[in-house]
PDB file of C-alpha atoms and ligand atoms in Angstrom:
ATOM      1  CA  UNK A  29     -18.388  20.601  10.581  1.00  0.00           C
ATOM      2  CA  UNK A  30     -15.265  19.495  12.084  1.00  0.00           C
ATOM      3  CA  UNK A  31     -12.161  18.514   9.842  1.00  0.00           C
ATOM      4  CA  UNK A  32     -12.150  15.243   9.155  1.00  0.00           C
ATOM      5  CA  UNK A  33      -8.813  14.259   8.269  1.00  0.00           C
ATOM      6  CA  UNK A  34      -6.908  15.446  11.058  1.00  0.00           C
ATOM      7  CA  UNK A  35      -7.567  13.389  14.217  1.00  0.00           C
ATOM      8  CA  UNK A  36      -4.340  11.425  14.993  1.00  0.00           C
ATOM      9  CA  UNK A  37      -3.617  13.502  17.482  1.00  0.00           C
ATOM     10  CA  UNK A  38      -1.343  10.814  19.336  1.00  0.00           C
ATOM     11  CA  UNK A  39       0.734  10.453  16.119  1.00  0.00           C
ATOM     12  CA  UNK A  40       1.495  14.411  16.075  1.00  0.00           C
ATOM     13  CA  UNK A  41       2.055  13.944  19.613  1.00  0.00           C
ATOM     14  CA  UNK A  42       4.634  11.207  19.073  1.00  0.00           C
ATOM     15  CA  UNK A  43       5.925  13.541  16.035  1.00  0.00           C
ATOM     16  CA  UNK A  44       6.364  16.351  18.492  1.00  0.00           C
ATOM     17  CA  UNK A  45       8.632  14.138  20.852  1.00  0.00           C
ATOM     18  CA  UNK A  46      10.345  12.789  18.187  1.00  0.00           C
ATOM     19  CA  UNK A  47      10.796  15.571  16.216  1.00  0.00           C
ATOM     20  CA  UNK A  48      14.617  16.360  17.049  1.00  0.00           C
ATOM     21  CA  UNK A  49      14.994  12.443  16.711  1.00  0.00           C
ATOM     22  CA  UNK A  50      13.309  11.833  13.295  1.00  0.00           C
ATOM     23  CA  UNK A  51      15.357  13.149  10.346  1.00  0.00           C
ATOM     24  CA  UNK A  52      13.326  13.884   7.149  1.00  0.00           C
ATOM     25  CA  UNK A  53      14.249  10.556   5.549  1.00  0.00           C
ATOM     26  CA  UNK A  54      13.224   8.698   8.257  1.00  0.00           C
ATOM     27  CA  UNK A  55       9.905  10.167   8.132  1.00  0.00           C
ATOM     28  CA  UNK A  56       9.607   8.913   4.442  1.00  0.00           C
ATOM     29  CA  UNK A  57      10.270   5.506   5.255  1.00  0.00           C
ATOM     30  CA  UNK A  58       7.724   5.562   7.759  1.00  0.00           C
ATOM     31  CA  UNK A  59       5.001   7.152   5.744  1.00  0.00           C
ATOM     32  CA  UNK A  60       5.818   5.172   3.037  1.00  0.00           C
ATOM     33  CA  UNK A  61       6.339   1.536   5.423  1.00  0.00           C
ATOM     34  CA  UNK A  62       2.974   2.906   6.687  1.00  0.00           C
ATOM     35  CA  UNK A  63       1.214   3.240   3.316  1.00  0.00           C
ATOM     36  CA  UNK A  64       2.506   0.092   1.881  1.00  0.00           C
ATOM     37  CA  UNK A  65       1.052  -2.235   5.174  1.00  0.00           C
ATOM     38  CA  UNK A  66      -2.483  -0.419   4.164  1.00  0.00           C
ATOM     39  CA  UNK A  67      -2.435  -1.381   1.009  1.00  0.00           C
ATOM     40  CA  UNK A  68      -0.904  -5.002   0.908  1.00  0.00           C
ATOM     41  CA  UNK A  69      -0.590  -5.746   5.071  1.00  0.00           C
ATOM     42  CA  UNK A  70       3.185  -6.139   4.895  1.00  0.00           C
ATOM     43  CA  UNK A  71       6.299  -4.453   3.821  1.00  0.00           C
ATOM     44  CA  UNK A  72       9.356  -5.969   2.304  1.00  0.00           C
ATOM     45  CA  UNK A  73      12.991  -4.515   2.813  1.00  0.00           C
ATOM     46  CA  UNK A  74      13.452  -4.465  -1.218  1.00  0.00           C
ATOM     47  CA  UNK A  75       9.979  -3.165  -1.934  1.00  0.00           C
ATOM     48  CA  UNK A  76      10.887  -0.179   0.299  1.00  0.00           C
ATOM     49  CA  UNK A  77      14.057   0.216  -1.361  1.00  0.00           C
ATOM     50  CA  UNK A  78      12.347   0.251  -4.639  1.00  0.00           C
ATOM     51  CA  UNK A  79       9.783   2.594  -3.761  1.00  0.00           C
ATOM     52  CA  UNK A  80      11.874   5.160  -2.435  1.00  0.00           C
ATOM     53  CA  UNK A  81      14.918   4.725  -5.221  1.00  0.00           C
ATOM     54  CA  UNK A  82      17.689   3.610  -2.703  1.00  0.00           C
ATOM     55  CA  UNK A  83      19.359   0.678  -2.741  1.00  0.00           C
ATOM     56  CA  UNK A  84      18.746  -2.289  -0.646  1.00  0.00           C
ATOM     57  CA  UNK A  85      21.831  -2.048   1.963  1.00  0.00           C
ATOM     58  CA  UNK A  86      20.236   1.627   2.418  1.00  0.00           C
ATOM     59  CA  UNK A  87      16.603   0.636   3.258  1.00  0.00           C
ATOM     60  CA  UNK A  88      18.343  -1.865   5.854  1.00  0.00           C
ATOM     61  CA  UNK A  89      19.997   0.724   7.172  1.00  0.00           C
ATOM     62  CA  UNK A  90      17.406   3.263   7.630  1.00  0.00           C
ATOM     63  CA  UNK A  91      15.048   0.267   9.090  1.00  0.00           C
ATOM     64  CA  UNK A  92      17.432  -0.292  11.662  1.00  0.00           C
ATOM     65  CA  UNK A  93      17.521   3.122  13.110  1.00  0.00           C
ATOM     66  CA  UNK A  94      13.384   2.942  12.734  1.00  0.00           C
ATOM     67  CA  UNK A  95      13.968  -0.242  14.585  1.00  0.00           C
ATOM     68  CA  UNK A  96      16.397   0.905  17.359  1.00  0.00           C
ATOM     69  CA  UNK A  97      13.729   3.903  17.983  1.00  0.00           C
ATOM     70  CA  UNK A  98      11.148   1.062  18.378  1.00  0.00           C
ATOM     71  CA  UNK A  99       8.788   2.445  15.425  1.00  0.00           C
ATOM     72  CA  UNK A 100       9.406  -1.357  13.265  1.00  0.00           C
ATOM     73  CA  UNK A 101       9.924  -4.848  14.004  1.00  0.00           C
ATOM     74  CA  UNK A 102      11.877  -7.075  11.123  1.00  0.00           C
ATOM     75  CA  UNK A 103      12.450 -10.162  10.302  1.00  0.00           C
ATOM     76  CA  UNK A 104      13.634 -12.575   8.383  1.00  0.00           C
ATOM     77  CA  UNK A 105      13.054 -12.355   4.668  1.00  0.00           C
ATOM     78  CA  UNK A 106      12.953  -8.843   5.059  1.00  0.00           C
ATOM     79  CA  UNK A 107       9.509  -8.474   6.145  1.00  0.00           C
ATOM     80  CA  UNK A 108       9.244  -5.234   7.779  1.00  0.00           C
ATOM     81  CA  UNK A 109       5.795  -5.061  10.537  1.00  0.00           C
ATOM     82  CA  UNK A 110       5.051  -1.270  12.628  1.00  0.00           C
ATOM     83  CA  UNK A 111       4.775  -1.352  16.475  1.00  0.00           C
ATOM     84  CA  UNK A 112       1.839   0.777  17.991  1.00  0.00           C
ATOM     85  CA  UNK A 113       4.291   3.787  18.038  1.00  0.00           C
ATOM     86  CA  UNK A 114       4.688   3.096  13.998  1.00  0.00           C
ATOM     87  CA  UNK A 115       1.451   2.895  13.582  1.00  0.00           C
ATOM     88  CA  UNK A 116       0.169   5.856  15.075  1.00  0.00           C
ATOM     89  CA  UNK A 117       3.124   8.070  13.728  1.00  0.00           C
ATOM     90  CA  UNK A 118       3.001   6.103  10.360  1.00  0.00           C
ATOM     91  CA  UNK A 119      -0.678   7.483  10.350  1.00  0.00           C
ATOM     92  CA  UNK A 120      -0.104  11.147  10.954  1.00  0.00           C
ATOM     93  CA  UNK A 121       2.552  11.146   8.523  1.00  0.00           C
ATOM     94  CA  UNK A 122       0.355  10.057   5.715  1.00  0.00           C
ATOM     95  CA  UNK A 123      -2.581  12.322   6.643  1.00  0.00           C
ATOM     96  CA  UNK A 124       0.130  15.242   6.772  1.00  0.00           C
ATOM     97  CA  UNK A 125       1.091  14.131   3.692  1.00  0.00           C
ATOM     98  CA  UNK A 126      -2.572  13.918   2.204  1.00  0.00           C
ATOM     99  CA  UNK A 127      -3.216  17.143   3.704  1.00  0.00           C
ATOM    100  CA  UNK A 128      -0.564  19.029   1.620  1.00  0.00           C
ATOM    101  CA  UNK A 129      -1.104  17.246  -1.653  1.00  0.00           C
ATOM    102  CA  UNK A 130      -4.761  17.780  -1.688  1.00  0.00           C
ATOM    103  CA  UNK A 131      -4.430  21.747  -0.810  1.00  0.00           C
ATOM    104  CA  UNK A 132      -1.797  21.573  -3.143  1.00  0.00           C
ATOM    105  CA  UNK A 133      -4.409  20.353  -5.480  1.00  0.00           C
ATOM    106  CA  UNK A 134      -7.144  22.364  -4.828  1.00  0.00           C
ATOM    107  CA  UNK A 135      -5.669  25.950  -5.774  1.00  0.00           C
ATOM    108  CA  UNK A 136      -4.318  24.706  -9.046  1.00  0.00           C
ATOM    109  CA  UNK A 137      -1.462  22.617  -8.647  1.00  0.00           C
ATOM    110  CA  UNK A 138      -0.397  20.176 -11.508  1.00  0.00           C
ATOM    111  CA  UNK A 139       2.899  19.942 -12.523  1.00  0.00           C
ATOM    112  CA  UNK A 140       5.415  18.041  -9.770  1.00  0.00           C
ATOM    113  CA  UNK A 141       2.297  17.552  -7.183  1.00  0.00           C
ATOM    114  CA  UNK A 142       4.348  14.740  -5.504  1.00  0.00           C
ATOM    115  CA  UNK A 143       7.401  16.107  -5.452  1.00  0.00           C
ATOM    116  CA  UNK A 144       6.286  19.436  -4.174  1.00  0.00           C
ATOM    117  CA  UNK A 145       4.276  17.580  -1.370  1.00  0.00           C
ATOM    118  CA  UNK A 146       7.859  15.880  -0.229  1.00  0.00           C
ATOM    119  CA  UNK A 147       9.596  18.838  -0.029  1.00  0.00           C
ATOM    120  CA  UNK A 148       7.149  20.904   2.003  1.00  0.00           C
ATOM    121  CA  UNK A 149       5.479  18.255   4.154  1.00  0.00           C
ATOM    122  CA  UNK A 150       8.341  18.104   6.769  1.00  0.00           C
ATOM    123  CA  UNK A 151       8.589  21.454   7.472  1.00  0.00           C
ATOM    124  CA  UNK A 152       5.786  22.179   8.779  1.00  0.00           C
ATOM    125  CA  UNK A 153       4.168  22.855  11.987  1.00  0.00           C
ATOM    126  CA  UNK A 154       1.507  21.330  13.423  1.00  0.00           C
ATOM    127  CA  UNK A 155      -0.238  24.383  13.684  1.00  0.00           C
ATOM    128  CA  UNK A 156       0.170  25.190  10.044  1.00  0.00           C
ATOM    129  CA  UNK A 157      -1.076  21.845   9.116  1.00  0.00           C
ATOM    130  CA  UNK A 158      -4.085  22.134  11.193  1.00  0.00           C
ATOM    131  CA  UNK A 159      -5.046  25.481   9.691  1.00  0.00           C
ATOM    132  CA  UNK A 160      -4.802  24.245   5.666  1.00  0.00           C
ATOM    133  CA  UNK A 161      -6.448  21.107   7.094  1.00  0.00           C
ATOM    134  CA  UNK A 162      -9.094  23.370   7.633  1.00  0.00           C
ATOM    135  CA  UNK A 163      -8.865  25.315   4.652  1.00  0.00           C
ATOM    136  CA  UNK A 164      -9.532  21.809   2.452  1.00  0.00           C
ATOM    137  CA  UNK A 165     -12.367  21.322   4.981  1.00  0.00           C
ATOM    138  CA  UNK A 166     -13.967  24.994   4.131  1.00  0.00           C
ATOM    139  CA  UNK A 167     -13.130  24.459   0.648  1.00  0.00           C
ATOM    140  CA  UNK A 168     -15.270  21.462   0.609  1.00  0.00           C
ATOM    141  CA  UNK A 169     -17.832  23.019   2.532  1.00  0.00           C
ATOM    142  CA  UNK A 170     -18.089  25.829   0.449  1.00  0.00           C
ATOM    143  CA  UNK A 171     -17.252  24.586  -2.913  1.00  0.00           C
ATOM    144  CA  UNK A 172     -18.553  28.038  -4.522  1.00  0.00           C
ATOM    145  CA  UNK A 173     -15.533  30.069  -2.699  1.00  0.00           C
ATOM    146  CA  UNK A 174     -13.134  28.288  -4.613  1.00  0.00           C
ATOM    147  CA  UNK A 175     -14.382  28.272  -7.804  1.00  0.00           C
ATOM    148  CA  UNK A 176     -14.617  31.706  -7.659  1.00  0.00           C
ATOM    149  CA  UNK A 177     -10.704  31.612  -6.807  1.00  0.00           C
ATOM    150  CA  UNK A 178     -10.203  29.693  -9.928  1.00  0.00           C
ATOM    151  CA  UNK A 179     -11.569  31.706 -11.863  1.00  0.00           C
ATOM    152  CA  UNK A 180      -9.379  34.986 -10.160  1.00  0.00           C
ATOM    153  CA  UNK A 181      -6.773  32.778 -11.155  1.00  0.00           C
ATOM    154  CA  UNK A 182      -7.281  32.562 -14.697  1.00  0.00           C
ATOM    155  CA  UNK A 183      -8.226  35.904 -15.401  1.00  0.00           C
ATOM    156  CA  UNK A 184      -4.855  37.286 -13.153  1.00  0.00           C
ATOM    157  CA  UNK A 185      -2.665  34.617 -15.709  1.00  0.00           C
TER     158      UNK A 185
HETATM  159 CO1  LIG B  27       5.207  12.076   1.801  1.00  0.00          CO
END
């Protein structure tokens, strides 16, 4: 079976060009832009702000270096829209976010899931996040293998 979750392979390839261009932060504004427009088909400048704890003057801020690298469009009223570029690297970066959190997940992980998932998910390469893509895939596949790790687990605790 092929992995599933892992086929935006023009966002990694935008990632990969924009890689020394795209600080951490600005990923998270992207992911999260991107993850907002799924859910409700628009973003607003103070909704961002909200969502990500900063203040207003900083979400405008960040959206107009997003803006100046042509991944947004905004406009008045603060109603923040992706290009096709934001889109398609607005897409990876939620799937490499998924990705993380749901391995994460799957050998055992509880306690800051989220905040874990932040921290790791923009250091990795795309290699690396191909190969525990696959490892949720075989997990899934072969439900059997981890439950027997989860039960290693508990008896090594
Ligand atoms: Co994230």
């Amino acid at each position: 079976m092929e992995s599933n979750e892992f086929h935006t392979v023009r966002g990694y390839q935008l990632l990969e060009q924009e890689k020394k261009l795209l600080t951490s932060a600005m990923e998270d504004y992207l992911e999260m832009i991107y993850r907002n427009i799924g859910n409700e088909g628009y973003m607003r400048i103070n909704t961002l702000a909200e969502m990500l704890n900063v203040r207003p003057s900083s979400a405008t801020k960040m959206v107009q270096k997003l803006f100046q690298k042509g991944f947004v469009e905004y406009e008045k009223y603060g109603i923040i829209t992706l290009t096709e570029k934001g889109k398609a690297l607005g897409e990876f970066l939620l799937k490499r976010h998924n990705i993380i959190e749901k391995f994460l997940s799957s050998i055992g992980i509880r306690d800051n899931l989220l905040i874990e998932t932040e921290l790791i998910e923009h250091n990795l390469s795309i290699d690396t996040l191909r190969s525990i893509d696959q490892l949720n895939s075989f997990f899934e596949e072969y439900p059997e293998i981890l439950k027997k790790f989860k039960q290693y687990r508990s008896m090594k605790k």
